[in-house]
Amino acid sequence: SYNTAFRVPSFNQIFNAVGISPYLGSDIADPAVCPAGRPVAGDPNCVLVQNLNTGFGGTPGLEPETAKQYSIGFVFEPMPAFSVSVDWWSIERDNQIRALSERELIDNFGLFQGRFVRDGAGALIGIDKSWINSGGSQTEGLEIALRSGAKVNNGRLSGGMDISYLLKKRSRLTQAAPWGSSEVGRNTLSGDLGIRWKHNAFVSWNQGSWTSTLSQTYRGGVRDRSAPGVASGAIVPPDFRPRTEPYEVFNASVAYAGIKNLTLTAGIKNILNTD
């Protein structure tokens, strides 16, 4: 299949008033004179910006996002009791509506100089983080489904697994900018988490009017995004974990369908009480 799509900005993304809030970090220098935008002791060009404010709100003139989507797949069923399907998909988004972080704006100061607010003397006093049309993103993945079953004694045992495997996830700030590094396995604070592997699996036993099911949900881990001061090692928060570890949740249920036009189900979610 091949599709094109668009998404218009919401009313709030265009017309919301800009709200001002103080920036509580202590890790920003004026990128106009300090290329890295980080304070450096003893460097008069890289002094800490005091009393910095950030603003966030609507942006008049936002344009719609556009996208192209491709997919191709197959189903292989060599016998009635077993099948496997594989689908490859790709989504390319352009003119993506997003809000950039302070660090993204600072690291790309040459592209977003108008987002830095200054007083009459030219001193930096604020950063405007309102919505923008950015470059876009590319995402590719595989969806795999397995199904199997067999008669056992007077019942039927069946099972299956649905797998999502992320092949590519990357973005760029403007149409002219190069593509950024891979976002697979990273929390970028923008869009969906780039989890490499996730799946749902189940095994079910059916006999007469009764069906019992045990299911598992698995999500792979991701490397979390850190504030600039933490990433540089200047600040070490207590109990800081730079990575969210994989987790799996098990659920169990029993269903009874012996009443006409009615099925009763009782179950327990997260039977191992996993965080």
XYZ file of C-alpha atoms in Angstrom:
275
model
C 0.000 0.000 0.000
C 0.970 3.632 -0.497
C -0.723 6.561 1.258
C -0.347 10.286 1.623
C -1.638 12.143 4.652
C -1.759 15.546 6.289
C -2.454 16.939 9.751
C -3.433 20.534 10.313
C -2.266 22.362 13.446
C -4.802 22.583 16.243
C -6.490 25.825 17.270
C -4.354 25.957 20.432
C -1.121 25.370 18.529
C -1.853 28.488 16.468
C -3.699 30.868 18.795
C -2.747 30.066 22.401
C -1.247 33.042 24.215
C 2.423 32.697 25.100
C 2.949 31.856 28.762
C 6.160 32.975 30.449
C 7.919 30.961 33.148
C 11.367 31.257 34.767
C 14.012 28.793 33.662
C 15.083 26.949 36.803
C 18.268 25.401 35.433
C 21.756 26.882 35.768
C 23.352 25.588 32.575
C 22.728 28.151 29.817
C 25.105 30.778 28.418
C 24.302 33.146 25.559
C 24.913 31.124 22.348
C 25.444 34.371 20.391
C 28.861 34.766 22.065
C 29.386 31.288 23.544
C 29.108 28.657 20.766
C 28.339 25.740 23.085
C 25.788 27.738 25.045
C 27.068 26.324 28.333
C 28.721 28.314 31.166
C 32.494 27.925 31.433
C 34.305 29.167 34.527
C 36.820 31.889 33.680
C 35.464 32.537 30.158
C 33.836 35.994 30.011
C 31.861 35.007 26.899
C 30.361 31.926 28.540
C 28.888 33.270 31.762
C 25.668 31.918 33.207
C 22.546 33.766 32.025
C 20.730 34.984 35.122
C 16.958 35.406 35.453
C 16.264 33.655 32.141
C 12.632 33.137 31.136
C 11.117 30.662 28.687
C 7.916 31.142 26.738
C 5.536 28.630 25.231
C 2.322 29.086 23.280
C 0.693 29.232 19.873
C 2.454 30.205 16.648
C 0.420 32.036 13.964
C 1.259 30.795 10.473
C 1.877 27.151 11.347
C 1.486 24.950 8.276
C 0.074 21.412 8.087
C 2.248 18.368 8.502
C 2.400 16.033 5.510
C 3.322 12.368 5.331
C 3.973 9.504 2.951
C 3.384 5.960 4.138
C 4.395 2.672 2.550
C 3.799 -0.922 3.574
C 4.155 -4.386 2.116
C 3.604 -7.763 3.704
C 2.628 -11.390 3.354
C 0.831 -14.149 5.223
C 2.201 -17.715 5.166
C -0.158 -20.497 6.306
C 1.342 -23.917 5.540
C -1.346 -25.680 7.585
C -4.689 -24.697 9.147
C -3.201 -24.706 12.663
C -0.230 -22.400 11.962
C 0.287 -19.029 10.288
C 2.849 -16.263 10.252
C 2.496 -12.762 8.824
C 5.187 -10.148 8.270
C 4.584 -6.515 7.348
C 7.217 -3.885 6.611
C 6.099 -0.264 6.969
C 7.665 3.145 6.508
C 6.386 6.611 7.448
C 8.008 9.833 6.239
C 6.723 13.036 7.848
C 7.587 16.556 6.679
C 6.893 19.981 8.140
C 6.386 18.266 11.477
C 4.693 20.356 14.174
C 6.763 20.227 17.341
C 8.169 22.267 20.201
C 11.938 22.297 20.578
C 13.708 22.180 23.918
C 16.053 24.914 25.158
C 19.044 22.751 24.314
C 17.846 22.013 20.767
C 17.350 25.720 20.134
C 20.765 26.575 21.597
C 22.590 23.829 19.701
C 21.045 25.160 16.479
C 21.281 28.855 17.284
C 22.065 29.794 13.685
C 18.697 28.441 12.553
C 16.603 29.894 15.371
C 18.121 33.233 16.330
C 14.672 34.819 16.298
C 13.659 32.562 19.193
C 16.086 34.284 21.576
C 14.565 37.351 23.262
C 16.823 40.247 24.258
C 16.475 43.481 26.174
C 17.339 46.939 24.873
C 21.025 46.374 25.662
C 21.118 43.113 23.724
C 21.338 40.846 26.771
C 19.581 37.484 26.557
C 16.463 37.451 28.753
C 14.256 34.734 27.259
C 13.855 31.761 24.908
C 10.664 31.250 22.895
C 9.808 27.530 22.736
C 6.472 27.917 20.910
C 5.397 25.454 18.220
C 7.293 25.373 14.917
C 7.232 23.491 11.617
C 10.388 21.405 11.788
C 12.057 19.302 9.139
C 10.443 15.935 9.649
C 11.066 12.332 10.589
C 11.580 8.878 9.118
C 10.354 5.727 10.841
C 10.488 2.118 9.644
C 9.566 -1.134 11.291
C 8.370 -4.709 11.025
C 5.139 -6.157 12.396
C 5.189 -9.935 12.865
C 2.246 -12.094 13.945
C 2.440 -15.792 14.845
C -0.567 -18.033 15.458
C -0.757 -21.751 16.231
C -3.154 -24.237 17.800
C -3.813 -27.916 18.304
C -6.463 -30.238 19.736
C -5.410 -31.740 23.048
C -7.688 -34.373 24.653
C -11.162 -32.787 24.723
C -9.977 -29.204 24.338
C -7.900 -26.945 22.180
C -4.593 -25.320 23.050
C -3.682 -22.192 21.091
C -1.086 -19.475 21.282
C 0.300 -16.507 19.471
C 2.630 -13.563 19.515
C 2.453 -10.081 17.964
C 5.873 -8.446 17.577
C 6.790 -4.894 16.661
C 10.447 -4.361 15.699
C 11.675 -0.830 15.018
C 14.243 -0.598 12.227
C 14.693 3.159 11.874
C 13.720 6.334 13.696
C 15.413 9.643 13.003
C 14.528 13.285 12.557
C 15.890 16.631 11.429
C 15.127 20.140 12.614
C 14.656 21.755 9.193
C 14.226 20.543 5.627
C 17.769 21.657 4.793
C 19.396 20.136 7.882
C 21.061 16.693 7.811
C 19.335 13.769 9.456
C 20.129 13.381 13.127
C 21.456 10.286 14.865
C 19.300 7.225 15.379
C 16.499 7.628 17.924
C 15.897 3.892 18.237
C 16.189 2.937 21.885
C 16.257 6.575 23.028
C 13.768 8.843 24.745
C 14.047 12.140 22.865
C 11.073 13.818 24.611
C 9.563 14.229 21.144
C 6.961 11.914 19.669
C 6.661 8.225 20.481
C 9.310 6.301 22.359
C 11.711 4.564 19.981
C 11.418 1.125 21.570
C 13.323 -1.386 19.446
C 11.360 -4.520 20.420
C 7.918 -4.919 21.942
C 5.487 -7.791 21.836
C 2.258 -9.242 23.169
C 2.080 -13.022 23.603
C -0.640 -15.364 24.801
C -1.465 -18.996 25.375
C -5.084 -20.107 25.699
C -6.917 -23.308 26.631
C -10.505 -23.873 25.518
C -12.734 -26.742 26.569
C -16.487 -26.604 26.154
C -17.811 -23.298 27.467
C -14.624 -22.468 29.365
C -11.543 -20.588 28.135
C -8.492 -19.693 30.208
C -5.771 -17.364 28.949
C -2.319 -16.324 30.120
C -0.863 -13.297 28.330
C 2.393 -11.369 28.433
C 3.218 -7.788 27.462
C 6.903 -6.978 26.888
C 8.498 -3.597 26.244
C 12.189 -3.086 25.556
C 14.257 -0.537 27.431
C 15.249 2.945 26.319
C 18.028 5.377 27.201
C 16.441 8.406 28.823
C 17.221 11.962 27.884
C 19.192 13.878 30.500
C 19.221 17.578 31.322
C 22.409 19.262 30.009
C 23.949 19.589 33.475
C 23.369 15.902 34.156
C 24.633 14.828 30.726
C 27.867 16.796 31.236
C 28.440 15.279 34.674
C 28.225 18.632 36.460
C 25.154 17.464 38.374
C 24.609 13.950 39.721
C 21.028 13.511 40.986
C 20.503 10.922 43.731
C 19.330 7.524 42.461
C 19.654 8.730 38.866
C 18.992 6.020 36.275
C 20.119 6.918 32.752
C 18.170 4.029 31.269
C 14.654 2.655 31.595
C 15.041 -1.112 31.716
C 12.845 -3.574 29.776
C 9.774 -4.849 31.557
C 7.189 -7.581 31.137
C 3.680 -7.835 32.555
C 1.662 -11.060 32.867
C -2.123 -11.224 32.901
C -4.489 -14.168 33.492
C -8.196 -14.590 32.783
C -10.972 -17.183 32.711
C -14.076 -16.846 30.527
C -17.386 -18.745 30.597
C -19.693 -18.727 27.538
C -22.294 -21.259 28.634
C -25.102 -18.694 28.854
C -26.875 -17.759 25.633
C -25.715 -14.414 24.201
C -23.472 -13.807 27.218
C -19.811 -14.371 28.054
C -18.531 -13.792 31.591
C -14.830 -13.062 32.077
C -12.795 -12.691 35.264
C -9.122 -11.874 35.267
C -6.111 -10.437 37.031
C -3.888 -7.876 35.361
C -0.200 -7.757 36.240
C -0.338 -10.888 38.370
C 3.356 -10.519 39.386
C 2.833 -6.877 40.446
C 5.574 -5.624 38.130
C 6.410 -1.911 38.289
